[in-house]
Amino acid sequence: DIQMTQSPSSLSASVGDRVTITCRASQSISTYLNWYQQKPGKAPKLLIYAASNLQSGVPSRFSGSGSGTDFTLTISSLQPEDFATYYCQQSYGTPWTFGQGTKVEIK
Amino acid sequence: EVQLVESGGGLVQPGGSLRLSCAASGFTFSSSWMSWVRQAPGKGLEWVANIKLDGSEKYYVGSVKGRFTISRDNAKNSLFLEMNSLRVEDTAVYYCAKEAREWLSMSDWGQGTLVTVSS
């Protein structure tokens, strides 16, 4: 199975900060990488698909990049509604696997 | 608007069985691959299984192979997860998700149903 490792596991940031989350795959996955946001008690929400494509309706402050084994999710200016947990997920091969999550908290 | 509504969760003893359902609306169900994803209390997300448009292909995570069966009824716009030989570690919220197959992502999710395996 392909292992996905996110860093950091958690971070504290202020409104307006630029935030970067990284995700590393245990083998090359091309650009078969998606990012999800999850708020407490809610279902996950797709933010970025195929590494760098913004899902419809997602604010443009979210962006994704990377290919192969290393990927990043960037929030250019953190907003109050962005405090949540973020997961990367590979769809290069089954079983699809997620990173362990990055919790973004208010500083 | 895509709507996915899971049901069938509850409390079951170890070794027991449960059948989850997911009612879909707002899109052409028969044209969409579908997935189940679970989340143990306080833990991360784990993809469980998915199924092709006509049910001819099914894939599972190793920990549920031979115990869980994913299926669908396109005439009733419904997705199912039959869970047998349940273990304490299967305790989780189970989400159904619609795949955006062209991008191999999960674009829409239900609200989830809680399965608790405990004696």
Short mmCIF file of C-alpha atoms in Angstrom, two decimals:
data_model
loop_
_atom_site.label_atom_id
_atom_site.label_comp_id
_atom_site.label_asym_id
_atom_site.label_seq_id
_atom_site.Cartn_x
_atom_site.Cartn_y
_atom_site.Cartn_z
CA ASP A 1 0.00 0.00 0.00
CA ILE A 2 1.11 3.57 -0.67
CA GLN A 3 1.84 5.46 2.55
CA MET A 4 1.02 9.16 2.77
CA THR A 5 2.78 11.31 5.33
CA GLN A 6 1.68 14.84 6.13
CA SER A 7 3.60 17.51 7.98
CA PRO A 8 3.11 19.12 10.30
CA SER A 9 0.48 17.14 12.24
CA SER A 10 -0.80 20.40 13.65
CA LEU A 11 -0.05 24.08 13.42
CA SER A 12 -1.18 27.31 15.02
CA ALA A 13 -1.67 30.33 12.81
CA SER A 14 -3.33 33.71 12.80
CA VAL A 15 -5.95 35.12 10.45
CA GLY A 16 -4.16 36.49 7.41
CA ASP A 17 -1.17 34.14 7.68
CA ARG A 18 0.13 32.13 4.75
CA VAL A 19 -0.07 28.44 5.62
CA THR A 20 1.65 25.55 3.88
CA ILE A 21 0.99 21.84 4.50
CA THR A 22 3.12 19.17 2.92
CA CYS A 23 2.30 15.61 1.92
CA ARG A 24 4.80 12.96 0.91
CA ALA A 25 4.01 9.66 -0.80
CA SER A 26 6.01 6.48 -0.25
CA GLN A 27 6.34 6.06 -4.03
CA SER A 28 5.71 8.20 -7.07
CA ILE A 29 2.01 8.88 -7.61
CA SER A 30 2.31 11.33 -10.53
CA THR A 31 -0.39 13.94 -9.79
CA TYR A 32 -2.98 11.52 -8.38
CA LEU A 33 -3.27 13.56 -5.21
CA ASN A 34 -6.32 15.19 -3.65
CA TRP A 35 -6.79 17.51 -0.66
CA TYR A 36 -9.80 17.57 1.66
CA GLN A 37 -10.92 19.86 4.46
CA GLN A 38 -12.85 18.54 7.43
CA LYS A 39 -14.48 20.53 10.21
CA PRO A 40 -15.52 18.91 13.52
CA GLY A 41 -18.61 16.76 13.20
CA LYS A 42 -18.83 17.31 9.45
CA ALA A 43 -18.06 15.30 6.35
CA PRO A 44 -14.86 15.98 4.44
CA LYS A 45 -14.98 18.47 1.59
CA LEU A 46 -12.89 18.21 -1.59
CA LEU A 47 -10.64 21.25 -2.06
CA ILE A 48 -8.04 20.29 -4.66
CA TYR A 49 -7.99 17.40 -7.13
CA ALA A 50 -5.20 16.07 -9.32
CA ALA A 51 -2.64 17.95 -7.21
CA SER A 52 -3.35 21.46 -8.41
CA ASN A 53 -6.93 21.82 -9.62
CA LEU A 54 -9.31 23.88 -7.50
CA GLN A 55 -12.68 22.22 -6.93
CA SER A 56 -15.64 24.31 -8.03
CA GLY A 57 -16.78 26.73 -5.32
CA VAL A 58 -13.53 26.59 -3.32
CA PRO A 59 -11.96 30.00 -2.64
CA SER A 60 -8.91 30.91 -4.70
CA ARG A 61 -6.78 31.39 -1.56
CA PHE A 62 -6.39 27.60 -1.61
CA SER A 63 -3.84 26.17 -4.01
CA GLY A 64 -2.02 22.90 -4.52
CA SER A 65 1.21 21.92 -6.19
CA GLY A 66 3.58 19.03 -6.64
CA SER A 67 4.05 15.80 -8.51
CA GLY A 68 5.79 12.49 -7.98
CA THR A 69 6.20 12.11 -4.23
CA ASP A 70 6.05 15.64 -2.80
CA PHE A 71 2.99 17.87 -2.64
CA THR A 72 1.89 21.04 -0.91
CA LEU A 73 -1.38 22.69 0.01
CA THR A 74 -1.14 26.44 0.51
CA ILE A 75 -3.65 28.82 2.01
CA SER A 76 -2.50 32.27 0.94
CA SER A 77 -4.34 34.26 3.62
CA LEU A 78 -5.92 32.22 6.40
CA GLN A 79 -9.54 33.07 7.13
CA PRO A 80 -11.56 32.22 10.27
CA GLU A 81 -13.54 29.57 8.40
CA ASP A 82 -10.32 27.78 7.39
CA PHE A 83 -9.58 26.45 10.85
CA ALA A 84 -10.07 22.74 10.27
CA THR A 85 -8.21 19.50 9.62
CA TYR A 86 -6.74 18.91 6.17
CA TYR A 87 -6.07 15.52 4.58
CA CYS A 88 -4.18 14.52 1.47
CA GLN A 89 -5.27 11.36 -0.39
CA GLN A 90 -3.66 9.39 -3.20
CA SER A 91 -5.68 7.78 -5.96
CA TYR A 92 -2.76 6.33 -7.92
CA GLY A 93 -3.57 2.81 -6.78
CA THR A 94 -5.95 0.90 -4.58
CA PRO A 95 -6.30 0.88 -1.71
CA TRP A 96 -6.65 4.65 -1.81
CA THR A 97 -4.87 6.05 1.23
CA PHE A 98 -4.99 9.27 3.23
CA GLY A 99 -2.40 11.19 5.15
CA GLN A 100 -2.87 11.32 8.90
CA GLY A 101 -4.22 14.86 8.77
CA THR A 102 -3.01 18.36 9.67
CA LYS A 103 -5.03 20.29 12.21
CA VAL A 104 -4.92 24.05 11.67
CA GLU A 105 -5.69 25.88 14.90
CA ILE A 106 -6.08 29.50 15.90
CA LYS A 107 -2.99 31.13 17.41
CA GLU B 1 -27.76 19.35 -5.88
CA VAL B 2 -26.01 16.09 -5.02
CA GLN B 3 -27.43 14.45 -1.89
CA LEU B 4 -26.09 11.33 -0.21
CA VAL B 5 -27.85 10.04 2.89
CA GLU B 6 -26.42 7.12 4.84
CA SER B 7 -28.41 4.91 7.17
CA GLY B 8 -28.17 1.59 8.95
CA GLY B 9 -25.55 2.35 11.57
CA GLY B 10 -25.91 1.31 15.18
CA LEU B 11 -24.54 -0.79 18.01
CA VAL B 12 -23.52 -4.36 17.22
CA GLN B 13 -21.59 -7.01 19.13
CA PRO B 14 -18.20 -8.26 17.96
CA GLY B 15 -18.70 -10.96 15.34
CA GLY B 16 -22.04 -9.49 14.32
CA SER B 17 -23.28 -8.08 11.02
CA LEU B 18 -24.70 -4.81 9.79
CA ARG B 19 -25.83 -3.44 6.42
CA LEU B 20 -25.30 0.20 5.61
CA SER B 21 -27.26 2.01 2.91
CA CYS B 22 -26.65 5.25 1.05
CA ALA B 23 -29.52 6.91 -0.81
CA ALA B 24 -28.34 9.09 -3.68
CA SER B 25 -30.10 11.91 -5.49
CA GLY B 26 -29.34 14.97 -7.58
CA PHE B 27 -27.08 13.20 -10.10
CA THR B 28 -27.05 10.22 -12.45
CA PHE B 29 -26.20 7.50 -9.95
CA SER B 30 -25.67 4.81 -12.58
CA SER B 31 -22.91 6.94 -14.16
CA SER B 32 -20.87 7.35 -10.98
CA TRP B 33 -18.33 5.18 -9.22
CA MET B 34 -19.05 5.22 -5.50
CA SER B 35 -16.90 4.79 -2.39
CA TRP B 36 -17.21 4.11 1.32
CA VAL B 37 -14.80 5.89 3.68
CA ARG B 38 -14.69 5.51 7.45
CA GLN B 39 -13.35 7.49 10.38
CA ALA B 40 -12.77 5.96 13.81
CA PRO B 41 -13.54 8.27 16.75
CA GLY B 42 -10.86 10.95 17.00
CA LYS B 43 -8.86 9.42 14.13
CA GLY B 44 -8.18 10.10 10.47
CA LEU B 45 -9.94 9.02 7.30
CA GLU B 46 -9.66 5.50 5.88
CA TRP B 47 -10.93 4.53 2.44
CA VAL B 48 -12.84 1.24 2.69
CA ALA B 49 -14.10 0.22 -0.75
CA ASN B 50 -15.39 1.39 -4.09
CA ILE B 51 -17.56 0.04 -6.88
CA LYS B 52 -17.80 0.61 -10.61
CA LEU B 53 -20.87 1.97 -12.39
CA ASP B 54 -22.47 -1.41 -13.04
CA GLY B 55 -21.02 -3.21 -10.04
CA SER B 56 -18.66 -5.28 -12.19
CA GLU B 57 -15.53 -4.09 -10.37
CA LYS B 58 -15.08 -3.72 -6.63
CA TYR B 59 -11.99 -2.83 -4.61
CA TYR B 60 -11.36 -3.05 -0.87
CA VAL B 61 -8.82 -2.06 1.74
CA GLY B 62 -7.01 -5.12 3.07
CA SER B 63 -8.43 -4.95 6.59
CA VAL B 64 -12.01 -5.56 5.37
CA LYS B 65 -11.44 -8.01 2.50
CA GLY B 66 -13.52 -11.12 2.95
CA ARG B 67 -15.69 -9.47 5.63
CA PHE B 68 -17.27 -6.46 3.88
CA THR B 69 -19.12 -6.41 0.56
CA ILE B 70 -19.93 -3.28 -1.39
CA SER B 71 -22.90 -3.36 -3.77
CA ARG B 72 -25.31 -1.05 -5.53
CA ASP B 73 -28.83 -0.96 -6.93
CA ASN B 74 -28.90 1.52 -9.80
CA ALA B 75 -32.68 1.19 -10.18
CA LYS B 76 -33.07 2.46 -6.62
CA ASN B 77 -30.14 4.91 -6.65
CA SER B 78 -28.68 3.14 -3.64
CA LEU B 79 -25.27 2.05 -2.44
CA PHE B 80 -24.75 -0.62 0.22
CA LEU B 81 -22.04 -1.94 2.51
CA GLU B 82 -22.63 -5.37 3.99
CA MET B 83 -20.39 -5.81 7.03
CA ASN B 84 -19.86 -9.24 8.58
CA SER B 85 -17.57 -10.57 11.33
CA LEU B 86 -17.40 -7.09 12.78
CA ARG B 87 -14.52 -6.21 15.08
CA VAL B 88 -14.12 -3.54 17.74
CA GLU B 89 -11.70 -1.77 15.39
CA ASP B 90 -14.47 -1.37 12.79
CA THR B 91 -16.10 1.20 15.07
CA ALA B 92 -16.30 4.40 13.02
CA VAL B 93 -18.45 6.89 11.20
CA TYR B 94 -19.00 5.50 7.70
CA TYR B 95 -19.37 7.95 4.83
CA CYS B 96 -20.50 7.23 1.29
CA ALA B 97 -18.93 9.38 -1.38
CA LYS B 98 -19.50 10.06 -5.05
CA GLU B 99 -16.35 9.80 -7.11
CA ALA B 100 -15.32 12.23 -9.79
CA ARG B 101 -13.87 9.41 -11.80
CA GLU B 102 -12.12 11.51 -14.38
CA TRP B 103 -9.98 12.94 -11.60
CA LEU B 104 -10.07 9.95 -9.24
CA SER B 105 -11.29 12.06 -6.34
CA MET B 106 -14.30 12.00 -4.01
CA SER B 107 -16.29 15.09 -4.88
CA ASP B 108 -19.42 14.71 -2.74
CA TRP B 109 -19.96 13.10 0.65
CA GLY B 110 -22.87 12.10 2.83
CA GLN B 111 -23.17 13.11 6.48
CA GLY B 112 -22.10 9.69 7.74
CA THR B 113 -23.58 6.96 9.90
CA LEU B 114 -21.99 5.71 13.14
CA VAL B 115 -21.21 2.04 13.60
CA THR B 116 -20.25 0.96 17.11
CA VAL B 117 -18.89 -2.55 17.67
CA SER B 118 -18.90 -3.35 21.36
CA SER B 119 -19.97 -6.03 23.78
#
